Amino acid sequence: MRVLLSTYGTRGDIEPLVALAEQLRALGAGVRMCAPPDDEFGHRLAGAGIELVPVGPPVRALMRGTTPPSAAELSRYRTELVDAQFDVFPAAADGCDALVVAGLAQIGARSVAEAAGIRYVYTSYAAVNLPSPHHAPPPRPGWPEPAAHDNRTLWELDARNVNAQFGEILNARRAAIGLSPVDDVRDHVHTGRPWLAADPVLGPWRETPGLDVVQTGAWTQVDERPLPAELVTFLDAGTPPVYVGFGSIGTSPDVVRAAVEAIRAQGHRVLVSRGWADLALVDDRDDCFALGEVNHQRLFREVAAVVHHGGAGTTVTAAGAGVPQVVVALPVSDNPYWGSRVADLEVGAALDGPAATFESLSAALETALAPETRARATALGAEIRTDGASVAAGLLLDSLR
């Protein structure tokens, strides 16, 4: 059997599919992956022995700077990505028995699977991305902010926005390959039985009529890489530091400076992860250390707290390490949702990213660094599952046999 995987996004979107690919291959299936053509993704997949089929423009260029692309730019990128999927996916799916996609950006995938007569599975990394009266839709950059407050109404407006963006181009491309039009693009992409690749304790799904969600657990894999020698030396030189990193999200240098000052005021040393924004140290004091790509599973076990943007991968890694978190969430995708989960579970605090200040960060850190928060984070770490990718691989291959 052969499976085609597909996503379009940052490393947080790629890594779960790499974990799934590893489990599929362990069960004897062949795997290839459609992903953005960024060099780092190409190197990552090549190192894992996964064939890359590049689709769309490089993602890193879209994430440049501290401000997101304009609404017009995002609309153009989204339209071009649908065309790219219909152009690339048919050949990529040739010889495959299933197509597993992650993220709403996979607008053309189900149509290609339908035309090829192969199994299609839609996956979300966070419950907030799936329609439910229990929560509002996540922020959609470039689309108008709805004026309603009722969750059901908000999801109806969200469906209209998705249709307005993708309906015409999707149905034109479907007609060109002999498929009938769809009325609701979002629900067409999701299907009535989507998978949720999120930990059931950290990010549970609440039953919703009309949607039969299969929650597998988060798709992760064990990282055995050692920490760099210079980092180990810094860690050994004093008490556990606080980690600050925003991954692929561009953030204001003022937020980083405020975080460093707030951490120092709490009497802790600081680790600053450069990330895609290439964050730098705010000064040359020896209580700060700047780091690049490292093993977060191992590092987070050595720190006092993790300050981050609220990405699904960082949140579950910190939770699994049993470390308190401070989520400084920008209004993008599922980041505010993961911040709310950290706060609801009382394993840290959540802030509105653009409004974060020294004062608000100090209060959040005081909460996160309290002994009782650490105790709750440690207890949560013991409950985080690590078999999500294995569960998903088994479900998929069983359904194909």
Protein backbone atom coordinates (compact mmCIF):
# COMPACT_ATOMS: atom_id res chain seq x y z
CA MET A 1 0.00 0.00 0.00
CA ARG A 2 1.04 3.59 -0.64
CA VAL A 3 -0.21 6.75 1.07
CA LEU A 4 0.03 10.36 -0.07
CA LEU A 5 0.23 12.91 2.76
CA SER A 6 -0.30 16.62 2.24
CA THR A 7 -0.21 19.88 4.16
CA TYR A 8 0.69 23.49 3.56
CA GLY A 9 2.13 25.50 6.42
CA THR A 10 5.08 25.89 8.75
CA ARG A 11 7.15 23.26 10.50
CA GLY A 12 4.36 22.75 13.01
CA ASP A 13 2.20 21.54 10.12
CA ILE A 14 4.92 19.33 8.62
CA GLU A 15 6.23 17.48 11.68
CA PRO A 16 3.01 15.63 12.63
CA LEU A 17 2.81 14.19 9.11
CA VAL A 18 6.46 13.13 9.33
CA ALA A 19 5.56 11.25 12.53
CA LEU A 20 2.62 9.60 10.75
CA ALA A 21 4.82 8.72 7.79
CA GLU A 22 7.32 6.98 10.05
CA GLN A 23 4.57 4.84 11.57
CA LEU A 24 3.07 4.01 8.17
CA ARG A 25 6.46 2.90 6.87
CA ALA A 26 7.01 0.79 9.99
CA LEU A 27 3.79 -1.03 9.06
CA GLY A 28 5.02 -1.64 5.53
CA ALA A 29 3.31 1.19 3.62
CA GLY A 30 5.01 3.45 1.11
CA VAL A 31 4.71 7.20 1.70
CA ARG A 32 5.21 10.42 -0.20
CA MET A 33 4.31 13.94 0.94
CA CYS A 34 3.06 17.12 -0.71
CA ALA A 35 4.47 20.11 1.16
CA PRO A 36 5.79 23.63 0.54
CA PRO A 37 9.08 23.85 -1.39
CA ASP A 38 11.07 25.51 1.42
CA ASP A 39 14.63 24.15 1.58
CA GLU A 40 14.37 23.22 5.25
CA PHE A 41 11.31 21.06 4.58
CA GLY A 42 13.09 19.38 1.70
CA HIS A 43 16.07 18.59 3.93
CA ARG A 44 13.80 17.39 6.74
CA LEU A 45 11.86 14.99 4.53
CA ALA A 46 14.98 13.77 2.73
CA GLY A 47 16.59 13.04 6.09
CA ALA A 48 13.53 11.02 7.07
CA GLY A 49 13.54 9.14 3.77
CA ILE A 50 10.22 10.65 2.63
CA GLU A 51 9.70 11.62 -1.01
CA LEU A 52 8.74 15.30 -1.27
CA VAL A 53 6.32 16.59 -3.90
CA PRO A 54 6.57 20.41 -3.71
CA VAL A 55 3.29 22.36 -3.92
CA GLY A 56 2.71 26.10 -3.76
CA PRO A 57 5.09 28.95 -2.93
CA PRO A 58 7.65 28.78 -0.09
CA VAL A 59 5.98 29.41 3.26
CA ARG A 60 8.86 31.23 4.89
CA ALA A 61 8.46 34.10 2.44
CA LEU A 62 4.84 34.49 3.56
CA MET A 63 5.87 34.66 7.22
CA ARG A 64 8.41 37.44 6.73
CA GLY A 65 8.64 40.28 9.21
CA THR A 66 6.42 41.06 12.15
CA THR A 67 3.29 41.86 10.12
CA PRO A 68 1.24 39.30 8.16
CA PRO A 69 0.58 39.54 4.41
CA SER A 70 -2.25 41.85 3.35
CA ALA A 71 -5.77 40.54 2.75
CA ALA A 72 -5.27 40.90 -1.01
CA GLU A 73 -1.99 38.98 -0.90
CA LEU A 74 -3.52 36.19 1.18
CA SER A 75 -6.48 35.90 -1.19
CA ARG A 76 -4.15 35.60 -4.17
CA TYR A 77 -1.95 33.01 -2.42
CA ARG A 78 -5.00 30.94 -1.47
CA THR A 79 -6.36 30.93 -5.02
CA GLU A 80 -2.99 30.03 -6.49
CA LEU A 81 -2.62 27.19 -4.00
CA VAL A 82 -5.90 25.60 -5.13
CA ASP A 83 -4.72 25.69 -8.74
CA ALA A 84 -1.38 24.20 -7.70
CA GLN A 85 -3.10 21.34 -5.88
CA PHE A 86 -5.23 20.40 -8.88
CA ASP A 87 -2.14 20.58 -11.09
CA VAL A 88 0.19 18.57 -8.82
CA PHE A 89 -1.95 16.20 -6.75
CA PRO A 90 -3.15 13.85 -9.55
CA ALA A 91 0.38 12.75 -10.46
CA ALA A 92 1.44 12.67 -6.80
CA ALA A 93 -1.53 10.40 -5.98
CA ASP A 94 -0.78 8.01 -8.83
CA GLY A 95 -0.40 4.52 -7.40
CA CYS A 96 -1.59 5.62 -3.94
CA ASP A 97 -4.42 4.00 -2.00
CA ALA A 98 -5.20 6.97 0.27
CA LEU A 99 -4.71 10.70 0.60
CA VAL A 100 -4.37 12.10 4.15
CA VAL A 101 -4.37 15.88 4.44
CA ALA A 102 -3.96 18.32 7.32
CA GLY A 103 -5.38 21.84 7.37
CA LEU A 104 -8.19 23.72 5.65
CA ALA A 105 -5.78 24.92 2.95
CA GLN A 106 -6.13 21.50 1.30
CA ILE A 107 -9.10 22.68 -0.77
CA GLY A 108 -8.42 20.60 -3.88
CA ALA A 109 -7.38 17.36 -2.20
CA ARG A 110 -10.74 15.66 -1.76
CA SER A 111 -11.68 16.31 -5.38
CA VAL A 112 -8.46 14.70 -6.59
CA ALA A 113 -9.02 11.70 -4.32
CA GLU A 114 -12.60 11.43 -5.56
CA ALA A 115 -11.50 11.47 -9.20
CA ALA A 116 -8.81 8.86 -8.48
CA GLY A 117 -11.16 6.65 -6.46
CA ILE A 118 -8.92 6.55 -3.38
CA ARG A 119 -9.55 6.99 0.35
CA TYR A 120 -9.52 10.59 1.64
CA VAL A 121 -8.93 11.60 5.28
CA TYR A 122 -9.01 15.16 6.57
CA THR A 123 -7.04 15.90 9.75
CA SER A 124 -7.03 18.84 12.15
CA TYR A 125 -4.36 19.44 14.79
CA ALA A 126 -6.76 21.33 17.07
CA ALA A 127 -10.45 20.94 17.96
CA VAL A 128 -11.05 24.65 17.39
CA ASN A 129 -10.62 24.18 13.64
CA LEU A 130 -13.70 21.93 13.43
CA PRO A 131 -17.24 23.37 13.53
CA SER A 132 -18.92 23.04 16.92
CA PRO A 133 -21.34 25.09 19.03
CA HIS A 134 -18.88 24.61 21.92
CA HIS A 135 -16.35 27.05 20.47
CA ALA A 136 -16.00 29.88 17.95
CA PRO A 137 -14.03 29.52 14.70
CA PRO A 138 -10.33 30.33 14.89
CA PRO A 139 -9.08 33.66 13.48
CA ARG A 140 -8.76 33.58 9.68
CA PRO A 141 -6.13 36.15 8.63
CA GLY A 142 -7.26 38.40 5.79
CA TRP A 143 -10.99 37.75 6.27
CA PRO A 144 -13.42 40.21 7.89
CA GLU A 145 -14.00 39.95 11.62
CA PRO A 146 -17.59 38.78 12.22
CA ALA A 147 -19.86 40.95 14.33
CA ALA A 148 -21.83 38.05 15.82
CA HIS A 149 -21.12 36.38 19.17
CA ASP A 150 -23.16 33.16 19.03
CA ASN A 151 -20.90 30.25 18.06
CA ARG A 152 -23.40 28.71 15.64
CA THR A 153 -23.80 32.02 13.84
CA LEU A 154 -20.04 32.51 13.73
CA TRP A 155 -19.55 29.10 12.11
CA GLU A 156 -22.25 29.91 9.54
CA LEU A 157 -20.44 33.14 8.69
CA ASP A 158 -17.17 31.23 8.53
CA ALA A 159 -18.66 28.81 5.99
CA ARG A 160 -19.80 31.76 3.87
CA ASN A 161 -16.31 33.24 3.94
CA VAL A 162 -14.78 29.93 2.87
CA ASN A 163 -17.32 29.64 0.04
CA ALA A 164 -16.65 33.21 -1.07
CA GLN A 165 -12.90 32.56 -1.19
CA PHE A 166 -12.87 29.09 -2.74
CA GLY A 167 -16.31 28.16 -4.12
CA GLU A 168 -15.92 29.45 -7.66
CA ILE A 169 -12.41 28.15 -8.29
CA LEU A 170 -13.08 24.78 -6.63
CA ASN A 171 -16.21 24.09 -8.65
CA ALA A 172 -14.58 25.23 -11.88
CA ARG A 173 -11.71 22.81 -11.34
CA ARG A 174 -14.12 20.02 -10.34
CA ALA A 175 -16.17 20.56 -13.49
CA ALA A 176 -13.01 20.31 -15.58
CA ILE A 177 -12.43 16.73 -14.31
CA GLY A 178 -16.06 15.69 -14.51
CA LEU A 179 -17.12 16.14 -10.88
CA SER A 180 -20.32 17.76 -9.65
CA PRO A 181 -20.22 21.09 -7.76
CA VAL A 182 -20.18 21.37 -3.97
CA ASP A 183 -22.34 23.80 -2.01
CA ASP A 184 -20.35 23.99 1.24
CA VAL A 185 -16.61 24.07 0.61
CA ARG A 186 -15.55 23.89 4.25
CA ASP A 187 -17.67 20.88 5.11
CA HIS A 188 -16.65 19.25 1.82
CA VAL A 189 -12.99 19.54 2.85
CA HIS A 190 -13.63 18.41 6.44
CA THR A 191 -15.98 15.50 5.58
CA GLY A 192 -18.44 14.23 8.19
CA ARG A 193 -15.74 12.10 9.85
CA PRO A 194 -12.55 14.14 10.24
CA TRP A 195 -9.60 13.04 12.32
CA LEU A 196 -8.32 15.11 15.24
CA ALA A 197 -4.58 14.69 15.84
CA ALA A 198 -4.55 16.29 19.28
CA ASP A 199 -4.02 14.91 22.75
CA PRO A 200 -7.40 14.03 24.34
CA VAL A 201 -6.43 15.54 27.71
CA LEU A 202 -4.71 18.67 26.42
CA GLY A 203 -7.15 19.38 23.58
CA PRO A 204 -10.28 17.20 23.86
CA TRP A 205 -13.15 17.08 21.38
CA ARG A 206 -16.66 17.72 22.69
CA GLU A 207 -19.37 15.71 20.99
CA THR A 208 -21.12 17.67 18.24
CA PRO A 209 -24.17 16.52 16.24
CA GLY A 210 -23.42 15.88 12.58
CA LEU A 211 -19.67 15.46 13.04
CA ASP A 212 -18.17 12.06 13.86
CA VAL A 213 -14.66 13.08 14.94
CA VAL A 214 -11.96 10.43 15.35
CA GLN A 215 -9.46 11.67 17.96
CA THR A 216 -6.21 9.75 17.60
CA GLY A 217 -3.93 11.70 19.92
CA ALA A 218 -1.21 14.11 18.76
CA TRP A 219 1.13 12.86 16.02
CA THR A 220 4.59 13.04 17.55
CA GLN A 221 7.77 11.00 17.47
CA VAL A 222 10.56 10.55 19.97
CA ASP A 223 13.49 12.91 19.38
CA GLU A 224 16.78 11.36 20.47
CA ARG A 225 19.08 14.20 19.37
CA PRO A 226 21.53 15.43 22.04
CA LEU A 227 21.57 19.09 23.00
CA PRO A 228 24.48 21.20 21.65
CA ALA A 229 27.51 21.27 23.94
CA GLU A 230 27.38 25.06 24.37
CA LEU A 231 23.76 24.87 25.45
CA VAL A 232 24.50 22.10 27.94
CA THR A 233 27.28 24.24 29.39
CA PHE A 234 24.86 27.15 29.83
CA LEU A 235 22.23 24.92 31.43
CA ASP A 236 24.78 23.46 33.86
CA ALA A 237 26.08 26.89 34.85
CA GLY A 238 23.08 27.91 36.95
CA THR A 239 19.46 27.38 37.87
CA PRO A 240 16.94 26.31 35.20
CA PRO A 241 16.27 29.16 32.74
CA VAL A 242 13.01 30.20 31.12
CA TYR A 243 12.68 29.46 27.41
CA VAL A 244 11.32 32.14 25.05
CA GLY A 245 10.51 31.21 21.46
CA PHE A 246 7.90 32.03 18.83
CA GLY A 247 8.69 29.43 16.18
CA SER A 248 7.70 30.53 12.69
CA ILE A 249 5.62 33.46 13.95
CA GLY A 250 7.04 36.93 13.52
CA THR A 251 6.80 38.93 16.73
CA SER A 252 7.79 42.39 17.82
CA PRO A 253 11.28 42.81 19.32
CA ASP A 254 9.54 44.81 22.04
CA VAL A 255 7.66 41.68 23.15
CA VAL A 256 10.92 39.71 23.30
CA ARG A 257 12.62 42.48 25.29
CA ALA A 258 9.67 42.70 27.69
CA ALA A 259 9.75 38.91 28.15
CA VAL A 260 13.49 38.89 28.90
CA GLU A 261 13.15 41.75 31.39
CA ALA A 262 10.16 40.09 33.08
CA ILE A 263 12.03 36.78 33.37
CA ARG A 264 15.07 38.49 34.85
CA ALA A 265 12.85 40.31 37.33
CA GLN A 266 11.64 36.89 38.52
CA GLY A 267 15.28 35.91 39.16
CA HIS A 268 15.66 33.50 36.23
CA ARG A 269 18.08 33.16 33.36
CA VAL A 270 16.77 33.19 29.77
CA LEU A 271 16.96 31.07 26.63
CA VAL A 272 15.92 32.90 23.44
CA SER A 273 15.09 30.75 20.42
CA ARG A 274 15.86 32.60 17.19
CA GLY A 275 13.08 30.98 15.13
CA TRP A 276 12.04 32.23 11.71
CA ALA A 277 12.00 35.81 12.98
CA ASP A 278 15.75 35.44 13.75
CA LEU A 279 15.27 36.82 17.25
CA ALA A 280 18.39 38.16 18.91
CA LEU A 281 19.54 38.69 22.50
CA VAL A 282 18.59 42.08 23.89
CA ASP A 283 22.06 42.63 25.36
CA ASP A 284 25.34 40.83 26.05
CA ARG A 285 24.71 39.80 29.67
CA ASP A 286 25.77 36.24 30.46
CA ASP A 287 22.37 35.23 31.86
CA CYS A 288 20.93 34.91 28.35
CA PHE A 289 21.65 32.35 25.64
CA ALA A 290 20.44 32.38 22.03
CA LEU A 291 19.76 29.05 20.37
CA GLY A 292 18.76 27.72 16.97
CA GLU A 293 17.15 24.39 16.10
CA VAL A 294 17.36 22.00 19.07
CA ASN A 295 15.57 18.99 20.56
CA HIS A 296 12.65 20.60 22.42
CA GLN A 297 11.57 17.33 24.01
CA ARG A 298 14.90 17.13 25.81
CA LEU A 299 15.39 20.88 26.38
CA PHE A 300 11.98 21.55 27.91
CA ARG A 301 12.69 19.04 30.68
CA GLU A 302 15.55 21.31 31.76
CA VAL A 303 13.76 24.66 31.93
CA ALA A 304 11.63 26.44 34.54
CA ALA A 305 8.93 27.50 32.08
CA VAL A 306 8.27 27.84 28.34
CA VAL A 307 7.12 31.17 26.88
CA HIS A 308 5.81 30.61 23.35
CA HIS A 309 3.30 31.55 20.66
CA GLY A 310 0.77 28.76 21.21
CA GLY A 311 1.57 26.44 18.33
CA ALA A 312 0.07 22.96 18.65
CA GLY A 313 3.47 21.25 18.53
CA THR A 314 5.15 23.49 21.10
CA THR A 315 2.15 23.26 23.43
CA VAL A 316 2.02 19.46 23.43
CA THR A 317 5.82 19.17 23.73
CA ALA A 318 5.88 21.47 26.75
CA ALA A 319 2.90 19.64 28.24
CA GLY A 320 4.60 16.29 27.73
CA ALA A 321 7.74 17.61 29.43
CA GLY A 322 5.66 18.57 32.48
CA VAL A 323 6.77 22.21 32.34
CA PRO A 324 4.62 25.32 32.98
CA GLN A 325 3.79 27.51 29.99
CA VAL A 326 3.11 31.15 29.17
CA VAL A 327 1.35 31.45 25.82
CA VAL A 328 1.76 34.84 24.12
CA ALA A 329 -0.74 34.18 21.35
CA LEU A 330 -1.11 36.26 18.21
CA PRO A 331 -4.63 36.15 16.68
CA VAL A 332 -3.63 33.50 14.17
CA SER A 333 -5.13 30.04 13.60
CA ASP A 334 -5.23 27.85 16.72
CA ASN A 335 -2.74 29.84 18.82
CA PRO A 336 -5.37 31.54 21.03
CA TYR A 337 -7.09 28.18 21.51
CA TRP A 338 -3.96 26.53 22.87
CA GLY A 339 -3.40 29.52 25.14
CA SER A 340 -6.90 29.08 26.53
CA ARG A 341 -6.27 25.37 27.11
CA VAL A 342 -3.08 26.10 29.06
CA ALA A 343 -4.98 28.59 31.20
CA ASP A 344 -8.02 26.33 31.67
CA LEU A 345 -5.81 23.43 32.80
CA GLU A 346 -4.00 25.83 35.16
CA VAL A 347 -0.57 24.75 33.91
CA GLY A 348 0.40 28.30 33.02
CA ALA A 349 -1.05 31.54 31.72
CA ALA A 350 -2.16 33.02 28.39
CA LEU A 351 -1.75 36.54 27.03
CA ASP A 352 -2.99 38.49 24.03
CA GLY A 353 0.23 38.58 22.01
CA PRO A 354 0.06 42.08 20.48
CA ALA A 355 -0.84 43.57 23.87
CA ALA A 356 1.85 41.78 25.90
CA THR A 357 3.84 44.11 28.14
CA PHE A 358 6.42 43.84 30.90
CA GLU A 359 3.62 44.09 33.46
CA SER A 360 1.36 41.45 31.87
CA LEU A 361 4.29 39.11 31.22
CA SER A 362 5.46 39.53 34.81
CA ALA A 363 2.04 38.56 36.13
CA ALA A 364 1.84 35.58 33.76
CA LEU A 365 5.30 34.39 34.77
CA GLU A 366 4.45 34.72 38.44
CA THR A 367 1.55 32.33 37.81
CA ALA A 368 3.60 29.93 35.71
CA LEU A 369 6.55 29.81 38.12
CA ALA A 370 4.43 29.16 41.21
CA PRO A 371 5.09 25.74 42.80
CA GLU A 372 1.44 24.71 42.50
CA THR A 373 1.50 25.42 38.75
CA ARG A 374 4.61 23.33 38.37
CA ALA A 375 2.93 20.49 40.26
CA ARG A 376 -0.10 20.59 37.96
CA ALA A 377 2.14 20.72 34.87
CA THR A 378 4.10 17.71 36.10
CA ALA A 379 0.87 15.78 36.69
CA LEU A 380 -0.40 16.69 33.22
CA GLY A 381 2.87 15.55 31.65
CA ALA A 382 2.25 12.02 32.94
CA GLU A 383 -1.11 11.95 31.10
CA ILE A 384 0.04 13.12 27.66
CA ARG A 385 -0.13 10.29 25.14
CA THR A 386 2.71 9.54 22.74
CA ASP A 387 1.03 6.94 20.53
CA GLY A 388 -1.17 9.18 18.36
CA ALA A 389 0.72 8.63 15.11
CA SER A 390 0.79 4.88 15.69
CA VAL A 391 -2.96 4.84 16.36
CA ALA A 392 -3.65 6.83 13.18
CA ALA A 393 -1.40 4.67 11.01
CA GLY A 394 -3.12 1.52 12.25
CA LEU A 395 -6.59 2.96 11.66
CA LEU A 396 -5.72 4.04 8.13
CA LEU A 397 -4.13 0.79 7.01
CA ASP A 398 -6.85 -1.31 8.63
CA SER A 399 -9.43 0.66 6.65
CA LEU A 400 -7.56 -0.03 3.41
CA ARG A 401 -7.11 -3.74 3.86
